[in-house]
């Protein structure tokens, strides 16, 4: 029995690489609502976690018509039975009494309950009016998520591309893993993770690049920790300005100044190359651009890097040696790179490191351009992020024709004359008034987008017809013209794909509350009411339920890197998830991509013709073809430039933002799970002892954090963050506080700015100042003591979950 709030990772099950196939022991984690025993459970329904991208497989416990708990699935390749705290406790939000049960429509300054007929009628009337009037499709914007299911996205993608014909569609995946997609496309030709989680079992070195894995993919961290505790443990490097749990565990922690990743990786590459720690044969046979890479990285000797990043020369040299001498290196890259300065260029340099060392496509040698949200991979695959479905290239006319044939529409209907409109640009169009209908599904931009004062202004514009499809009356839904109540995980059927390409099925366990409807049904209903047709006058959308949507998607994926053709709902039932590509020739799925060093860069196949890494400019097809990649990967290189906003006299600190282990995003789910919410109930700010002293702050003091955009009031946690940088978690919006208080959300402070290539917003670097508002008066910051915010002050009481958080972890020996 364990309190998994007090100990998010549970008991260790050490293992080593051994001689043959190493096996991570099974440990089955279970949590049932207090007062419920296993004997009380009527049935267990198969699913996987929807609260991160790890894909932890689980069964949902149902009693009567209610979810009462969860249990990890021992048979699954991803988690071998383990669950993290959000997996264990987060489902309770489903049962929350404030779920939306009926549609709402605006009546003056109020939202009033109505029926589906009225709500959808309003959406369809406005849509028809706009589509048939001047400007047509240009007035539509769709902003979706990384938290719906594959079937939902594919349907939405077809509606947007072939029904309405608008390029203005994106997901919050733009905020999340747009850089993963961009870096994978730029280096390897298409999206798709080269590696596998099983590389953790085999590796002899682990590198974490801006990834607080212990808190954000706690089950993957359990796997890493179990390797670290077993025989022949992997060496470990962490690059993060904060002292995360992984940083404390690592052999080497480089606490770089936020925003300087590219300088660091350039410098590390230089050392690796200069010391001859690269694989000449692999470079010659399988890559393009080595000479240019050498020219660029040569400008980053350790002393220059030390100055830019503010880490000691000897640490840079030691890191290069660790990376350069490993035989099986596994890397994971996440938001500390993707949401920071020069995101795509820095992420590409990690790909380069693996390419020059030939560390790709074999056991233990893998790079993971990690995902964040549970279904972000599917948003990208199906084109709900604006790309063309099936990882097709919008600039390749043959790819457009393939889709036109599949959907039986004219190729010209499908938007492909320019790159898809990215989320920040969609909001810009709404601000300027050209987008007049914005349909937001499963995301809460009024808390999660940067520079919130501006975002609120845009969403509240009376001329903007705002449709919000959600489970709760979120900060965004409050501004809507129509609110559509959705069913969610456990209440609807569908599939989704984790960060290492593992596809899971999530079955319907219970009925949704009230009149709430599955997202797929809402999109299908819209398509029916809009009467979208193909070129022969038949219905554009021919599927009617999740399984037929999945079958339609399989055809779309045929022959593409994300080929799902040999996966079926039946094959996903009962056993483990399956990794794509999965074809008749390869029916058990594919553990690793690029095992033969052949990449997806052929111009007929690739998802992109390339972009300039400095400006984001799209390169012409002819220029790409002239490079004759012939299956070789690209080694891209770029010089370091400082972030667009750096500290000044007025704002002397660097502000960075992110997450804690107990909360998910804007807390619509974890804020309604008592064990999770109580562990981190209110916003805080992490400050180093040095900066705290300078400003005259101590643990628990109330401080004002200000940037040129806004203010947050938060209690101070003095902890192991690097001096000069402060951290504010972005989870805390306004739905659970009353009054007009607007000084709580981290995004009041962040900047409107994005990476030129991936267009991912810069949530990790802004300039800020800190002032004291009030004394702690005996109180402490509401920050957890577990995780990166572990307090310097030993008096702070440990974060615990108490009796209501007791769960079980059953280790199975075999
Ligand atoms: N508990 C929990 N888990 C989650 C989520 C959640 O909300 N809560 N969300 C899921 C989602 S959608 C995502 S995208 C992932 C995100 O997972 P992570 O990327 O691991 O989480 P973040 O906290 O956003 O950022 C990671 C680290 O980047 C560091 N960092 C900040 N600036 C820089 C920099 O300039 N350089 C470097 N090298 N590091 C920097 C921060 O100190 C932080 O520790 O987590 C997923 N899992
Ligand atoms: N400052 C700062 N800002 C950030 C980040 C950061 O690190 N720092 N990280 C960014 C990242 S990586 C991400 S992913 C975003 C996340 O930002 P958001 O997507 O805005 O965050 P969530 O709170 O997950 O919002 C998801 C919404 O979908 C609803 N929902 C959940 N399940 C379903 C469903 O099945 N159907 C429907 N219709 N609705 C559902 C939830 O109730 C919730 O309102 O935030 C980004 N913003
Ligand atoms: Mo994310």
mmCIF file of N, CA and C in Angstrom, residues 604-697:
data_model
loop_
_atom_site.group_PDB
_atom_site.id
_atom_site.type_symbol
_atom_site.label_atom_id
_atom_site.label_comp_id
_atom_site.label_asym_id
_atom_site.label_seq_id
_atom_site.Cartn_x
_atom_site.Cartn_y
_atom_site.Cartn_z
ATOM 1 N N UNK A 604 9.495 12.507 -53.222
ATOM 2 C CA UNK A 604 8.134 12.010 -53.504
ATOM 3 C C UNK A 604 7.435 11.573 -52.218
ATOM 4 N N UNK A 605 8.204 11.337 -51.188
ATOM 5 C CA UNK A 605 7.668 10.736 -49.969
ATOM 6 C C UNK A 605 7.675 11.703 -48.785
ATOM 7 N N UNK A 606 8.621 12.636 -48.783
ATOM 8 C CA UNK A 606 8.855 13.462 -47.591
ATOM 9 C C UNK A 606 7.636 14.338 -47.290
ATOM 10 N N UNK A 607 7.575 14.790 -46.039
ATOM 11 C CA UNK A 607 6.443 15.609 -45.593
ATOM 12 C C UNK A 607 6.718 17.091 -45.799
ATOM 13 N N UNK A 608 7.929 17.409 -46.220
ATOM 14 C CA UNK A 608 8.314 18.812 -46.360
ATOM 15 C C UNK A 608 9.391 18.930 -47.425
ATOM 16 N N UNK A 609 9.478 20.106 -48.025
ATOM 17 C CA UNK A 609 10.633 20.400 -48.878
ATOM 18 C C UNK A 609 11.659 21.243 -48.117
ATOM 19 N N UNK A 610 11.453 21.352 -46.835
ATOM 20 C CA UNK A 610 12.454 22.026 -46.004
ATOM 21 C C UNK A 610 12.145 23.496 -45.777
ATOM 22 N N UNK A 611 12.696 23.966 -44.662
ATOM 23 C CA UNK A 611 12.537 25.363 -44.283
ATOM 24 C C UNK A 611 13.889 25.884 -43.849
ATOM 25 N N UNK A 612 14.054 27.182 -43.988
ATOM 26 C CA UNK A 612 15.260 27.795 -43.458
ATOM 27 C C UNK A 612 15.121 27.837 -41.926
ATOM 28 N N UNK A 613 16.105 27.294 -41.221
ATOM 29 C CA UNK A 613 15.973 27.175 -39.768
ATOM 30 C C UNK A 613 16.030 28.524 -39.052
ATOM 31 N N UNK A 614 16.610 29.512 -39.703
ATOM 32 C CA UNK A 614 16.711 30.820 -39.067
ATOM 33 C C UNK A 614 15.456 31.651 -39.242
ATOM 34 N N UNK A 615 14.855 31.580 -40.433
ATOM 35 C CA UNK A 615 13.716 32.452 -40.727
ATOM 36 C C UNK A 615 12.410 31.691 -40.843
ATOM 37 N N UNK A 616 12.485 30.401 -41.062
ATOM 38 C CA UNK A 616 11.280 29.605 -41.285
ATOM 39 C C UNK A 616 10.818 29.612 -42.728
ATOM 40 N N UNK A 617 11.495 30.349 -43.588
ATOM 41 C CA UNK A 617 11.072 30.431 -44.991
ATOM 42 C C UNK A 617 11.006 29.031 -45.603
ATOM 43 N N UNK A 618 9.918 28.772 -46.340
ATOM 44 C CA UNK A 618 9.751 27.471 -46.998
ATOM 45 C C UNK A 618 10.665 27.430 -48.221
ATOM 46 N N UNK A 619 11.366 26.312 -48.406
ATOM 47 C CA UNK A 619 12.255 26.207 -49.557
ATOM 48 C C UNK A 619 11.479 25.656 -50.756
ATOM 49 N N UNK A 620 11.827 26.119 -51.965
ATOM 50 C CA UNK A 620 11.132 25.633 -53.155
ATOM 51 C C UNK A 620 11.429 24.150 -53.410
ATOM 52 N N UNK A 621 10.441 23.469 -54.013
ATOM 53 C CA UNK A 621 10.580 22.039 -54.288
ATOM 54 C C UNK A 621 11.843 21.750 -55.090
ATOM 55 N N UNK A 622 12.120 22.597 -56.081
ATOM 56 C CA UNK A 622 13.260 22.348 -56.973
ATOM 57 C C UNK A 622 14.567 22.352 -56.184
ATOM 58 N N UNK A 623 14.647 23.247 -55.227
ATOM 59 C CA UNK A 623 15.863 23.341 -54.422
ATOM 60 C C UNK A 623 16.047 22.056 -53.590
ATOM 61 N N UNK A 624 14.935 21.579 -53.077
ATOM 62 C CA UNK A 624 14.984 20.345 -52.284
ATOM 63 C C UNK A 624 15.400 19.164 -53.159
ATOM 64 N N UNK A 625 14.746 19.052 -54.311
ATOM 65 C CA UNK A 625 15.072 17.932 -55.207
ATOM 66 C C UNK A 625 16.547 17.959 -55.609
ATOM 67 N N UNK A 626 17.066 19.173 -55.819
ATOM 68 C CA UNK A 626 18.449 19.309 -56.281
ATOM 69 C C UNK A 626 19.446 18.751 -55.267
ATOM 70 N N UNK A 627 19.017 18.687 -54.006
ATOM 71 C CA UNK A 627 19.920 18.126 -52.984
ATOM 72 C C UNK A 627 20.041 16.613 -53.122
ATOM 73 N N UNK A 628 19.125 16.011 -53.868
ATOM 74 C CA UNK A 628 19.127 14.556 -54.075
ATOM 75 C C UNK A 628 19.367 13.793 -52.780
ATOM 76 N N UNK A 629 18.466 13.959 -51.836
ATOM 77 C CA UNK A 629 18.709 13.327 -50.528
ATOM 78 C C UNK A 629 18.842 11.806 -50.605
ATOM 79 N N UNK A 630 18.096 11.180 -51.507
ATOM 80 C CA UNK A 630 18.244 9.732 -51.683
ATOM 81 C C UNK A 630 18.222 8.959 -50.384
ATOM 82 N N UNK A 631 17.304 9.274 -49.502
ATOM 83 C CA UNK A 631 17.168 8.512 -48.265
ATOM 84 C C UNK A 631 18.161 8.905 -47.193
ATOM 85 N N UNK A 632 18.962 9.937 -47.469
ATOM 86 C CA UNK A 632 19.891 10.388 -46.412
ATOM 87 C C UNK A 632 19.196 11.415 -45.509
ATOM 88 N N UNK A 633 19.640 11.505 -44.261
ATOM 89 C CA UNK A 633 19.089 12.480 -43.318
ATOM 90 C C UNK A 633 19.837 13.801 -43.465
ATOM 91 N N UNK A 634 19.168 14.872 -43.067
ATOM 92 C CA UNK A 634 19.787 16.206 -43.153
ATOM 93 C C UNK A 634 20.409 16.606 -41.821
ATOM 94 N N UNK A 635 21.646 17.084 -41.879
ATOM 95 C CA UNK A 635 22.285 17.685 -40.705
ATOM 96 C C UNK A 635 22.143 19.190 -40.846
ATOM 97 N N UNK A 636 21.179 19.775 -40.137
ATOM 98 C CA UNK A 636 20.978 21.217 -40.218
ATOM 99 C C UNK A 636 21.777 21.912 -39.129
ATOM 100 N N UNK A 637 22.206 23.112 -39.401
ATOM 101 C CA UNK A 637 22.946 23.843 -38.368
ATOM 102 C C UNK A 637 22.630 25.325 -38.441
ATOM 103 N N UNK A 638 22.656 25.950 -37.290
ATOM 104 C CA UNK A 638 22.324 27.375 -37.213
ATOM 105 C C UNK A 638 23.115 28.000 -36.069
ATOM 106 N N UNK A 639 23.438 29.288 -36.229
ATOM 107 C CA UNK A 639 24.121 29.999 -35.149
ATOM 108 C C UNK A 639 23.142 30.417 -34.060
ATOM 109 N N UNK A 640 23.685 30.501 -32.850
ATOM 110 C CA UNK A 640 22.902 30.962 -31.694
ATOM 111 C C UNK A 640 22.592 32.446 -31.809
ATOM 112 N N UNK A 641 21.388 32.818 -31.447
ATOM 113 C CA UNK A 641 20.999 34.223 -31.271
ATOM 114 C C UNK A 641 20.289 34.318 -29.918
ATOM 115 N N UNK A 642 20.469 35.434 -29.212
ATOM 116 C CA UNK A 642 19.754 35.571 -27.931
ATOM 117 C C UNK A 642 18.230 35.576 -28.133
ATOM 118 N N UNK A 643 17.501 35.254 -27.084
ATOM 119 C CA UNK A 643 16.030 35.259 -27.126
ATOM 120 C C UNK A 643 15.529 36.660 -27.481
ATOM 121 N N UNK A 644 14.326 36.724 -28.043
ATOM 122 C CA UNK A 644 13.756 38.027 -28.376
ATOM 123 C C UNK A 644 13.586 38.930 -27.161
ATOM 124 N N UNK A 645 13.377 38.324 -25.987
ATOM 125 C CA UNK A 645 13.295 39.158 -24.780
ATOM 126 C C UNK A 645 14.311 38.650 -23.768
ATOM 127 N N UNK A 646 15.246 39.489 -23.414
ATOM 128 C CA UNK A 646 16.248 39.111 -22.417
ATOM 129 C C UNK A 646 16.154 40.081 -21.234
ATOM 130 N N UNK A 647 16.708 39.713 -20.086
ATOM 131 C CA UNK A 647 16.597 40.590 -18.920
ATOM 132 C C UNK A 647 17.152 41.994 -19.171
ATOM 133 N N UNK A 648 16.551 42.953 -18.509
ATOM 134 C CA UNK A 648 16.948 44.357 -18.645
ATOM 135 C C UNK A 648 17.044 44.944 -17.246
ATOM 136 N N UNK A 649 17.337 46.212 -17.176
ATOM 137 C CA UNK A 649 17.410 46.829 -15.857
ATOM 138 C C UNK A 649 16.039 46.818 -15.172
ATOM 139 N N UNK A 650 15.014 47.067 -15.989
ATOM 140 C CA UNK A 650 13.667 47.129 -15.444
ATOM 141 C C UNK A 650 13.141 45.733 -15.064
ATOM 142 N N UNK A 651 13.467 44.747 -15.924
ATOM 143 C CA UNK A 651 13.037 43.365 -15.693
ATOM 144 C C UNK A 651 14.273 42.472 -15.665
ATOM 145 N N UNK A 652 14.937 42.378 -14.507
ATOM 146 C CA UNK A 652 16.275 41.766 -14.461
ATOM 147 C C UNK A 652 16.289 40.248 -14.442
ATOM 148 N N UNK A 653 15.128 39.593 -14.335
ATOM 149 C CA UNK A 653 15.121 38.136 -14.205
ATOM 150 C C UNK A 653 14.559 37.475 -15.463
ATOM 151 N N UNK A 654 14.964 36.219 -15.650
ATOM 152 C CA UNK A 654 14.385 35.418 -16.727
ATOM 153 C C UNK A 654 13.231 34.621 -16.133
ATOM 154 N N UNK A 655 12.064 34.750 -16.750
ATOM 155 C CA UNK A 655 10.920 33.968 -16.288
ATOM 156 C C UNK A 655 10.766 32.742 -17.163
ATOM 157 N N UNK A 656 10.631 31.575 -16.536
ATOM 158 C CA UNK A 656 10.270 30.395 -17.294
ATOM 159 C C UNK A 656 9.050 29.765 -16.640
ATOM 160 N N UNK A 657 8.316 28.957 -17.402
ATOM 161 C CA UNK A 657 7.053 28.408 -16.912
ATOM 162 C C UNK A 657 6.972 26.926 -17.245
ATOM 163 N N UNK A 658 6.077 26.207 -16.612
ATOM 164 C CA UNK A 658 5.936 24.781 -16.896
ATOM 165 C C UNK A 658 4.993 24.124 -15.911
ATOM 166 N N UNK A 659 5.343 22.898 -15.503
ATOM 167 C CA UNK A 659 4.368 22.037 -14.826
ATOM 168 C C UNK A 659 4.862 21.470 -13.509
ATOM 169 N N UNK A 660 3.921 20.860 -12.785
ATOM 170 C CA UNK A 660 4.246 20.043 -11.625
ATOM 171 C C UNK A 660 3.628 18.659 -11.802
ATOM 172 N N UNK A 661 4.145 17.711 -11.067
ATOM 173 C CA UNK A 661 3.709 16.313 -11.227
ATOM 174 C C UNK A 661 2.218 16.111 -10.949
ATOM 175 N N UNK A 662 1.625 16.938 -10.080
ATOM 176 C CA UNK A 662 0.243 16.665 -9.652
ATOM 177 C C UNK A 662 -0.825 17.308 -10.516
ATOM 178 N N UNK A 663 -0.472 18.349 -11.259
ATOM 179 C CA UNK A 663 -1.505 19.064 -12.000
ATOM 180 C C UNK A 663 -1.322 18.891 -13.497
ATOM 181 N N UNK A 664 -2.433 18.927 -14.209
ATOM 182 C CA UNK A 664 -2.403 18.836 -15.667
ATOM 183 C C UNK A 664 -2.937 20.152 -16.230
ATOM 184 N N UNK A 665 -2.064 20.859 -16.924
ATOM 185 C CA UNK A 665 -2.470 22.047 -17.689
ATOM 186 C C UNK A 665 -3.323 23.022 -16.884
ATOM 187 N N UNK A 666 -4.512 23.334 -17.414
ATOM 188 C CA UNK A 666 -5.319 24.365 -16.760
ATOM 189 C C UNK A 666 -6.230 23.757 -15.677
ATOM 190 N N UNK A 667 -5.889 22.544 -15.258
ATOM 191 C CA UNK A 667 -6.495 21.915 -14.076
ATOM 192 C C UNK A 667 -7.972 21.593 -14.216
ATOM 193 N N UNK A 668 -8.507 21.555 -15.434
ATOM 194 C CA UNK A 668 -9.940 21.238 -15.496
ATOM 195 C C UNK A 668 -10.184 19.832 -14.970
ATOM 196 N N UNK A 669 -9.213 18.936 -15.127
ATOM 197 C CA UNK A 669 -9.382 17.581 -14.587
ATOM 198 C C UNK A 669 -8.701 17.433 -13.223
ATOM 199 N N UNK A 670 -7.404 17.713 -13.147
ATOM 200 C CA UNK A 670 -6.698 17.464 -11.880
ATOM 201 C C UNK A 670 -7.161 18.398 -10.763
ATOM 202 N N UNK A 671 -7.650 19.566 -11.115
ATOM 203 C CA UNK A 671 -8.178 20.482 -10.099
ATOM 204 C C UNK A 671 -9.464 19.958 -9.484
ATOM 205 N N UNK A 672 -10.072 18.946 -10.136
ATOM 206 C CA UNK A 672 -11.308 18.350 -9.617
ATOM 207 C C UNK A 672 -11.067 16.963 -9.031
ATOM 208 N N UNK A 673 -9.808 16.596 -8.866
ATOM 209 C CA UNK A 673 -9.445 15.350 -8.191
ATOM 210 C C UNK A 673 -8.793 15.751 -6.873
ATOM 211 N N UNK A 674 -9.473 15.504 -5.726
ATOM 212 C CA UNK A 674 -9.018 16.103 -4.464
ATOM 213 C C UNK A 674 -7.572 15.797 -4.098
ATOM 214 N N UNK A 675 -7.134 14.545 -4.288
ATOM 215 C CA UNK A 675 -5.762 14.207 -3.882
ATOM 216 C C UNK A 675 -4.745 15.032 -4.663
ATOM 217 N N UNK A 676 -5.017 15.214 -5.964
ATOM 218 C CA UNK A 676 -4.080 15.963 -6.812
ATOM 219 C C UNK A 676 -4.168 17.453 -6.505
ATOM 220 N N UNK A 677 -5.390 17.931 -6.396
ATOM 221 C CA UNK A 677 -5.531 19.366 -6.185
ATOM 222 C C UNK A 677 -4.928 19.808 -4.863
ATOM 223 N N UNK A 678 -5.180 19.026 -3.809
ATOM 224 C CA UNK A 678 -4.653 19.419 -2.501
ATOM 225 C C UNK A 678 -3.126 19.427 -2.449
ATOM 226 N N UNK A 679 -2.511 18.633 -3.321
ATOM 227 C CA UNK A 679 -1.050 18.562 -3.310
ATOM 228 C C UNK A 679 -0.405 19.804 -3.924
ATOM 229 N N UNK A 680 -1.165 20.558 -4.710
ATOM 230 C CA UNK A 680 -0.636 21.779 -5.340
ATOM 231 C C UNK A 680 -1.818 22.699 -5.647
ATOM 232 N N UNK A 681 -2.408 23.268 -4.586
ATOM 233 C CA UNK A 681 -3.701 23.938 -4.741
ATOM 234 C C UNK A 681 -3.641 25.356 -5.304
ATOM 235 N N UNK A 682 -2.476 25.966 -5.326
ATOM 236 C CA UNK A 682 -2.425 27.400 -5.646
ATOM 237 C C UNK A 682 -1.087 27.714 -6.306
ATOM 238 N N UNK A 683 -1.057 28.787 -7.065
ATOM 239 C CA UNK A 683 0.172 29.156 -7.786
ATOM 240 C C UNK A 683 1.302 29.535 -6.820
ATOM 241 N N UNK A 684 2.534 29.312 -7.273
ATOM 242 C CA UNK A 684 3.714 29.731 -6.521
ATOM 243 C C UNK A 684 4.781 30.209 -7.491
ATOM 244 N N UNK A 685 5.850 30.761 -6.967
ATOM 245 C CA UNK A 685 6.987 31.126 -7.815
ATOM 246 C C UNK A 685 8.261 30.539 -7.224
ATOM 247 N N UNK A 686 9.041 29.869 -8.063
ATOM 248 C CA UNK A 686 10.299 29.268 -7.621
ATOM 249 C C UNK A 686 11.437 30.262 -7.826
ATOM 250 N N UNK A 687 12.225 30.445 -6.759
ATOM 251 C CA UNK A 687 13.285 31.447 -6.760
ATOM 252 C C UNK A 687 14.535 30.824 -6.131
ATOM 253 N N UNK A 688 15.693 31.165 -6.652
ATOM 254 C CA UNK A 688 16.932 30.665 -6.045
ATOM 255 C C UNK A 688 17.205 31.413 -4.740
ATOM 256 N N UNK A 689 18.008 30.794 -3.880
ATOM 257 C CA UNK A 689 18.345 31.429 -2.600
ATOM 258 C C UNK A 689 19.022 32.777 -2.839
ATOM 259 N N UNK A 690 19.854 32.828 -3.872
ATOM 260 C CA UNK A 690 20.593 34.045 -4.183
ATOM 261 C C UNK A 690 19.661 35.201 -4.573
ATOM 262 N N UNK A 691 18.738 34.925 -5.478
ATOM 263 C CA UNK A 691 17.807 35.974 -5.911
ATOM 264 C C UNK A 691 16.859 36.358 -4.778
ATOM 265 N N UNK A 692 16.429 35.361 -4.009
ATOM 266 C CA UNK A 692 15.522 35.643 -2.894
ATOM 267 C C UNK A 692 16.181 36.629 -1.935
ATOM 268 N N UNK A 693 17.434 36.351 -1.651
ATOM 269 C CA UNK A 693 18.151 37.207 -0.718
ATOM 270 C C UNK A 693 18.258 38.630 -1.265
ATOM 271 N N UNK A 694 18.593 38.728 -2.541
ATOM 272 C CA UNK A 694 18.768 40.040 -3.165
ATOM 273 C C UNK A 694 17.489 40.868 -3.085
ATOM 274 N N UNK A 695 16.326 40.213 -3.312
ATOM 275 C CA UNK A 695 15.057 40.941 -3.311
ATOM 276 C C UNK A 695 14.482 41.058 -1.901
ATOM 277 N N UNK A 696 15.090 40.331 -0.948
ATOM 278 C CA UNK A 696 14.574 40.364 0.420
ATOM 279 C C UNK A 696 13.377 39.457 0.615
ATOM 280 N N UNK A 697 13.407 38.295 -0.038
ATOM 281 C CA UNK A 697 12.299 37.352 0.043
ATOM 282 C C UNK A 697 12.726 36.078 0.752
#
